Coordinates of C-alpha atoms in Angstrom, one line a residue:
Chain A
M154 CA -77.4 76.9 -36.3
S155 CA -79.8 74.2 -35.1
L156 CA -77.0 71.7 -35.8
G157 CA -74.8 73.8 -33.6
V158 CA -77.2 73.5 -30.7
V159 CA -77.4 69.7 -31.1
D160 CA -73.6 69.5 -31.3
F161 CA -73.3 71.7 -28.2
L162 CA -75.7 69.5 -26.2
D163 CA -74.2 66.2 -27.7
E164 CA -70.7 67.1 -26.6
R165 CA -71.9 67.8 -23.0
L166 CA -74.9 65.4 -22.5
D167 CA -74.5 62.7 -25.1
V168 CA -78.0 63.5 -26.4
R169 CA -77.6 61.8 -29.8
R170 CA -77.0 58.4 -28.2
I171 CA -79.9 58.8 -25.8
S172 CA -82.4 59.9 -28.5
R173 CA -81.1 57.1 -30.8
E174 CA -81.7 54.5 -28.0
F175 CA -85.2 55.9 -27.6
A176 CA -86.1 56.0 -31.3
E177 CA -84.6 52.7 -32.3
H178 CA -85.3 50.4 -29.3
K179 CA -87.3 47.4 -30.5
V180 CA -90.9 46.7 -29.4
P181 CA -91.4 42.9 -29.2
D182 CA -93.7 41.3 -31.9
H183 CA -96.1 39.9 -29.4
V184 CA -97.1 43.4 -28.1
N185 CA -100.7 44.0 -29.2
W186 CA -103.5 46.3 -28.2
L187 CA -103.9 44.6 -24.8
Y188 CA -100.6 46.3 -23.9
C189 CA -101.9 49.8 -24.2
F190 CA -103.7 50.3 -20.9
G191 CA -100.6 51.2 -18.8
G192 CA -99.7 53.9 -21.3
I193 CA -103.3 55.2 -21.3
T194 CA -103.1 55.4 -17.5
F195 CA -100.0 57.5 -17.9
L196 CA -101.8 59.7 -20.5
C197 CA -104.6 60.1 -17.9
F198 CA -102.1 61.1 -15.3
L199 CA -100.7 63.8 -17.6
I200 CA -104.2 65.1 -18.3
Q201 CA -104.9 65.2 -14.6
A202 CA -101.7 67.1 -13.9
A203 CA -102.5 69.7 -16.6
T204 CA -106.2 70.2 -15.7
G205 CA -105.4 69.9 -12.0
V206 CA -103.0 72.9 -12.2
L207 CA -105.6 74.9 -14.0
L208 CA -108.3 74.1 -11.4
A209 CA -105.8 74.9 -8.5
F210 CA -105.4 78.4 -9.9
Y211 CA -108.9 79.3 -8.8
Y212 CA -109.9 76.6 -6.2
R213 CA -109.9 77.7 -2.6
P214 CA -110.0 75.0 0.1
G215 CA -112.2 75.8 3.1
S216 CA -115.8 74.9 4.1
D217 CA -117.1 78.4 3.1
T218 CA -115.0 78.9 0.0
A219 CA -114.6 75.5 -1.7
Y220 CA -118.1 75.2 -3.2
T221 CA -118.3 78.8 -4.4
S222 CA -114.8 78.7 -5.9
V223 CA -115.8 75.6 -7.9
L224 CA -119.0 77.3 -9.0
H225 CA -116.8 80.3 -10.0
I226 CA -114.6 78.1 -12.1
M227 CA -117.6 76.6 -13.8
D228 CA -119.6 79.8 -14.4
D229 CA -117.0 82.5 -15.0
M230 CA -113.8 80.9 -16.2
P231 CA -113.3 80.2 -19.9
Y232 CA -113.8 76.5 -20.5
G233 CA -114.1 76.1 -16.7
V234 CA -116.9 73.5 -17.1
V235 CA -114.9 71.5 -19.6
I236 CA -111.7 71.5 -17.6
R237 CA -113.4 70.4 -14.4
S238 CA -115.5 67.8 -16.2
L239 CA -112.3 66.5 -18.0
H240 CA -110.6 66.2 -14.6
A241 CA -113.5 64.3 -13.1
W242 CA -114.0 62.0 -16.2
T243 CA -110.3 61.3 -16.5
A244 CA -110.1 60.4 -12.8
N245 CA -112.7 57.6 -13.3
I246 CA -111.2 56.4 -16.6
M247 CA -107.7 56.4 -15.0
I248 CA -108.8 54.1 -12.3
I249 CA -110.5 51.8 -14.8
M250 CA -107.4 51.8 -16.9
V251 CA -105.2 50.9 -13.9
I252 CA -107.4 48.0 -13.1
V253 CA -107.5 46.7 -16.7
H254 CA -103.7 47.1 -16.9
M255 CA -103.3 45.2 -13.7
L256 CA -105.5 42.4 -14.9
R257 CA -103.6 42.2 -18.2
V258 CA -100.3 41.9 -16.4
F259 CA -101.8 39.3 -14.0
F260 CA -103.3 37.0 -16.7
H261 CA -100.2 37.3 -18.9
G262 CA -98.2 36.3 -15.9
A263 CA -95.9 39.3 -16.5
Y264 CA -95.4 39.7 -12.8
R265 CA -93.3 36.5 -12.6
P266 CA -89.6 36.6 -11.8
P267 CA -87.6 38.8 -12.4
R268 CA -90.4 41.4 -12.5
E269 CA -91.8 41.0 -9.0
L270 CA -90.6 44.5 -7.9
N271 CA -92.3 46.2 -10.8
W272 CA -95.6 44.4 -9.8
V273 CA -95.0 45.8 -6.3
T274 CA -94.6 49.4 -7.5
G275 CA -97.6 48.9 -9.8
V276 CA -99.9 47.8 -6.9
L277 CA -98.7 50.8 -4.8
L278 CA -99.4 53.1 -7.8
F279 CA -102.9 51.6 -7.9
F280 CA -103.5 52.3 -4.2
M281 CA -102.2 55.9 -4.8
T282 CA -104.5 56.4 -7.7
V283 CA -107.6 55.3 -5.6
T284 CA -106.4 57.6 -2.8
F285 CA -106.1 60.4 -5.4
G286 CA -109.8 59.8 -6.3
F287 CA -111.0 59.6 -2.7
S288 CA -109.1 62.8 -1.7
G289 CA -110.3 64.7 -4.8
Y290 CA -113.9 63.7 -4.3
L291 CA -114.3 65.9 -1.2
L292 CA -112.8 69.0 -2.7
P293 CA -116.0 70.5 -4.4
M294 CA -117.7 70.3 -1.0
N295 CA -121.1 69.5 -2.4
Q296 CA -123.6 67.1 -0.9
L297 CA -122.2 64.1 -2.8
S298 CA -118.6 64.8 -1.7
Y299 CA -119.5 65.5 1.9
W300 CA -121.6 62.3 2.4
A301 CA -119.3 60.0 0.4
T302 CA -116.4 61.2 2.5
K303 CA -118.4 60.7 5.6
V304 CA -119.1 57.1 4.7
G305 CA -115.5 56.6 3.5
T306 CA -113.9 58.0 6.7
E307 CA -116.4 56.0 8.9
I308 CA -115.3 52.8 7.1
A309 CA -111.7 53.8 7.6
G310 CA -112.5 54.4 11.3
A311 CA -113.9 50.9 11.7
M312 CA -110.6 49.3 10.6
P313 CA -109.2 47.1 13.4
F314 CA -106.3 48.4 15.4
V315 CA -105.5 51.5 13.3
G316 CA -109.0 52.7 12.5
G317 CA -109.2 55.4 15.2
Y318 CA -105.8 56.9 14.3
L319 CA -106.6 56.8 10.6
Q320 CA -109.9 58.5 11.0
D321 CA -108.3 61.2 13.2
F322 CA -105.6 61.7 10.6
L323 CA -108.1 61.9 7.7
L324 CA -110.6 64.2 9.3
A325 CA -108.1 66.4 11.2
G326 CA -110.9 66.9 13.8
S327 CA -114.1 65.3 15.0
K328 CA -116.0 66.1 11.8
I329 CA -115.5 67.2 8.1
G330 CA -114.5 70.9 8.2
D331 CA -111.9 73.4 7.2
A332 CA -109.0 71.3 8.5
T333 CA -110.3 68.2 6.6
L334 CA -110.4 70.1 3.4
T335 CA -106.9 71.6 3.6
R336 CA -105.6 68.2 4.6
F337 CA -107.3 66.4 1.7
Y338 CA -106.2 69.2 -0.6
T339 CA -102.6 68.9 0.6
I340 CA -102.7 65.1 0.1
H341 CA -104.3 65.6 -3.4
V342 CA -102.1 68.3 -4.9
I343 CA -98.7 68.0 -3.0
I344 CA -98.1 64.6 -1.4
L345 CA -99.7 62.2 -4.0
P346 CA -98.3 64.0 -7.1
I347 CA -94.8 63.8 -5.7
V348 CA -94.9 60.3 -4.4
L349 CA -96.8 58.9 -7.4
S350 CA -94.3 60.5 -9.8
M351 CA -91.4 58.9 -8.0
F352 CA -93.0 55.5 -8.1
L353 CA -93.9 56.0 -11.8
A354 CA -90.3 56.8 -12.6
A355 CA -89.3 53.5 -10.9
H356 CA -92.0 51.7 -12.7
F357 CA -90.8 53.0 -16.1
Y358 CA -87.1 52.5 -15.3
M359 CA -87.8 48.8 -14.5
I360 CA -89.7 48.3 -17.8
R361 CA -86.8 49.7 -19.8
K362 CA -84.2 47.8 -17.7
Q363 CA -86.0 44.4 -17.8
G364 CA -87.9 44.7 -21.1
I365 CA -91.4 43.7 -21.8
A366 CA -92.2 40.2 -20.5
D367 CA -92.4 37.3 -22.9
P368 CA -95.8 35.7 -23.3
L369 CA -96.6 32.7 -21.1
Chain B
M214 CA -93.9 27.9 -19.4
S215 CA -91.1 28.3 -16.9
P216 CA -90.0 31.5 -15.1
E217 CA -87.5 33.5 -17.1
T218 CA -84.5 32.5 -15.2
S219 CA -82.0 33.3 -18.0
H220 CA -83.6 36.5 -19.3
S221 CA -81.4 39.0 -21.0
H222 CA -81.3 42.6 -20.0
D223 CA -81.1 43.5 -23.7
E224 CA -84.1 41.4 -24.8
H225 CA -85.9 44.5 -25.8
D226 CA -83.3 45.2 -28.4
Q227 CA -83.7 41.8 -30.2
G228 CA -86.5 41.3 -32.7
G229 CA -89.7 43.2 -32.9
V230 CA -90.5 46.5 -34.6
P231 CA -88.5 49.7 -34.1
F232 CA -90.2 52.2 -31.7
L233 CA -89.9 54.9 -34.3
P234 CA -91.8 55.1 -36.5
D235 CA -93.8 51.8 -36.4
H236 CA -94.8 51.6 -32.8
F237 CA -94.9 55.4 -32.3
V238 CA -97.6 55.8 -34.9
K239 CA -99.9 53.4 -33.1
E240 CA -99.2 55.2 -29.8
V241 CA -100.3 58.5 -31.4
A242 CA -103.4 56.9 -32.7
V243 CA -104.4 55.5 -29.3
I244 CA -103.6 58.9 -27.6
A245 CA -105.9 60.6 -30.1
L246 CA -108.7 58.1 -29.6
V247 CA -108.5 58.4 -25.7
M248 CA -108.3 62.2 -25.9
G249 CA -111.3 62.2 -28.2
I250 CA -113.4 60.0 -25.9
L251 CA -112.5 62.1 -22.8
I252 CA -113.3 65.4 -24.5
F253 CA -116.5 63.9 -25.8
L254 CA -117.5 62.9 -22.3
A255 CA -116.4 66.1 -20.7
T256 CA -118.3 68.4 -23.1
L257 CA -121.5 66.4 -23.7
M258 CA -121.8 65.0 -20.1
P259 CA -120.3 67.7 -17.9
S260 CA -119.9 66.9 -14.2
P261 CA -122.9 68.2 -12.2
M262 CA -122.2 70.3 -9.1
G263 CA -125.2 69.6 -7.0
L264 CA -126.1 71.3 -3.8
P265 CA -123.6 72.5 -1.3
A266 CA -122.6 70.2 1.6
D267 CA -125.1 70.2 4.4
P268 CA -124.2 68.0 7.4
L269 CA -127.8 68.3 8.7
K270 CA -129.5 67.0 5.5
T271 CA -128.7 63.3 4.8
P272 CA -129.5 62.6 1.2
L273 CA -131.2 59.4 0.2
G274 CA -129.2 56.4 -0.9
I275 CA -125.7 57.6 0.0
K276 CA -123.0 55.5 -1.7
P277 CA -119.3 55.7 -1.9
E278 CA -117.5 56.1 -5.3
W279 CA -117.9 53.2 -7.7
Y280 CA -114.4 51.8 -6.9
F281 CA -115.4 51.3 -3.3
L282 CA -118.8 49.8 -4.0
S283 CA -117.8 46.1 -3.8
V284 CA -116.2 46.7 -0.4
Y285 CA -119.3 48.6 0.6
Q286 CA -121.5 45.7 -0.4
I287 CA -119.4 43.1 1.4
L288 CA -119.9 45.0 4.6
K289 CA -123.6 44.3 4.3
Y290 CA -123.1 40.6 4.4
V291 CA -120.2 39.9 6.7
P292 CA -119.4 41.4 10.2
K293 CA -117.9 44.9 9.6
T294 CA -114.6 44.2 11.3
I295 CA -114.0 41.1 9.2
G296 CA -115.0 42.8 6.0
I297 CA -112.8 45.8 6.6
A298 CA -109.9 43.8 7.8
W299 CA -110.1 41.6 4.7
S300 CA -110.5 44.6 2.3
F301 CA -107.8 46.9 3.8
L302 CA -105.5 44.9 5.9
I303 CA -105.3 41.3 4.5
F304 CA -106.0 41.6 0.7
P305 CA -103.6 44.5 -0.1
P306 CA -100.5 42.8 1.3
I307 CA -101.4 39.5 -0.5
L308 CA -101.8 41.5 -3.7
I309 CA -98.4 43.0 -3.2
I310 CA -96.3 39.9 -2.3
F311 CA -97.9 37.1 -4.3
P312 CA -95.3 37.3 -7.2
F313 CA -92.5 36.4 -4.8
F314 CA -94.2 32.9 -4.4
Y315 CA -94.3 32.3 -8.1
R316 CA -91.4 29.8 -8.1
F317 CA -93.3 27.9 -5.3
Y318 CA -96.7 27.6 -6.9
A319 CA -95.5 27.3 -10.5
R320 CA -93.9 23.9 -9.5
F321 CA -97.3 22.4 -9.3
K322 CA -98.9 21.2 -12.5
Y323 CA -102.1 23.3 -12.1
G324 CA -100.6 25.9 -9.7
R325 CA -101.0 28.8 -12.0
L326 CA -104.3 27.6 -13.5
I327 CA -105.8 27.5 -10.1
L328 CA -104.5 30.9 -9.1
H329 CA -105.8 32.5 -12.4
T330 CA -109.2 30.8 -11.9
V331 CA -109.5 32.0 -8.3
V332 CA -108.6 35.6 -9.4
A333 CA -111.0 35.5 -12.3
I334 CA -113.8 34.4 -10.0
G335 CA -112.8 37.1 -7.5
V336 CA -113.0 39.8 -10.3
F337 CA -116.4 38.6 -11.4
L338 CA -117.6 38.6 -7.7
A339 CA -116.2 42.1 -7.2
V340 CA -118.0 43.4 -10.3
F341 CA -121.2 41.6 -9.3
L342 CA -121.1 43.0 -5.7
A343 CA -120.5 46.5 -7.1
A344 CA -123.5 46.1 -9.4
L345 CA -125.7 45.0 -6.5
A346 CA -124.5 48.1 -4.5
Y347 CA -125.1 50.4 -7.4
L348 CA -128.7 49.0 -7.8
G349 CA -129.2 49.4 -4.0
F350 CA -129.6 45.8 -3.0
E351 CA -129.3 45.2 0.8

């Protein structure tokens, strides 16, 4: 019966060859524990996706509703405190892991030709991860998130040439309010997950295509 | 020590250990360790909620999140426009495109050593500045 299913899929989708390639591909001998940080970053991303969906079930963006909805998650939902704390801790650990992964790749010289394009996608993934953190920090709408976002958007506003436009885009108004929250929420749960997933797919495809870089 | 000009697209299929089971077992161990640390942190040090946002009450010692602290500290020492232009408009493009100049700087005997040293100093400086900001130095 189960063999029947595998045969069915194999005839149509060549699944045996694909799974054999996945299982049997060789990992170079020089790969050691220093190579684990990219994978840990991906694990963090998966945890963020899972806990983020759970939080999104009950979170309500809006200057009147955001804070109380997060309190509701923490006080009334089963494991609400753990899920929110896991999301917050993993966000910080994820950024640390991206930075350590980047430093590992840099000092191993793994960015060198022909892997320049994978370095480019990696740096863009780093910027997206930081933007993830910045946009998520506002969402609980507590004192910390309000004032950190105020400082952050003021720094963005002081950028030469583009600052004014950037600040207008981020705040969606003259100050942090309902429109800012829905904008940050949209960036945090729709735009960034989609864009980051696409760049992640490109990042992983290039690793499989080009292999793990030889040591210097 | 030279760029991989003649690399093979199949180099990951030559030598090394098979992904299953050898490498996979290590991956599962690392995943278990990371999950353990994260659940430990989330359960024993849960994220505080604090007071609701109040635009009229400025709390003492406002700081951005830790990954912006080094930029925040730079802005205390250099003119704001220059610090922000460096952090957001000049440094990111350099970070993105420097590998395309590898063949240029790798020709010099100490090209890569100099680059790695500069970056190592930069990393220490960034951590140092973030620590100063965290401790509230002006």
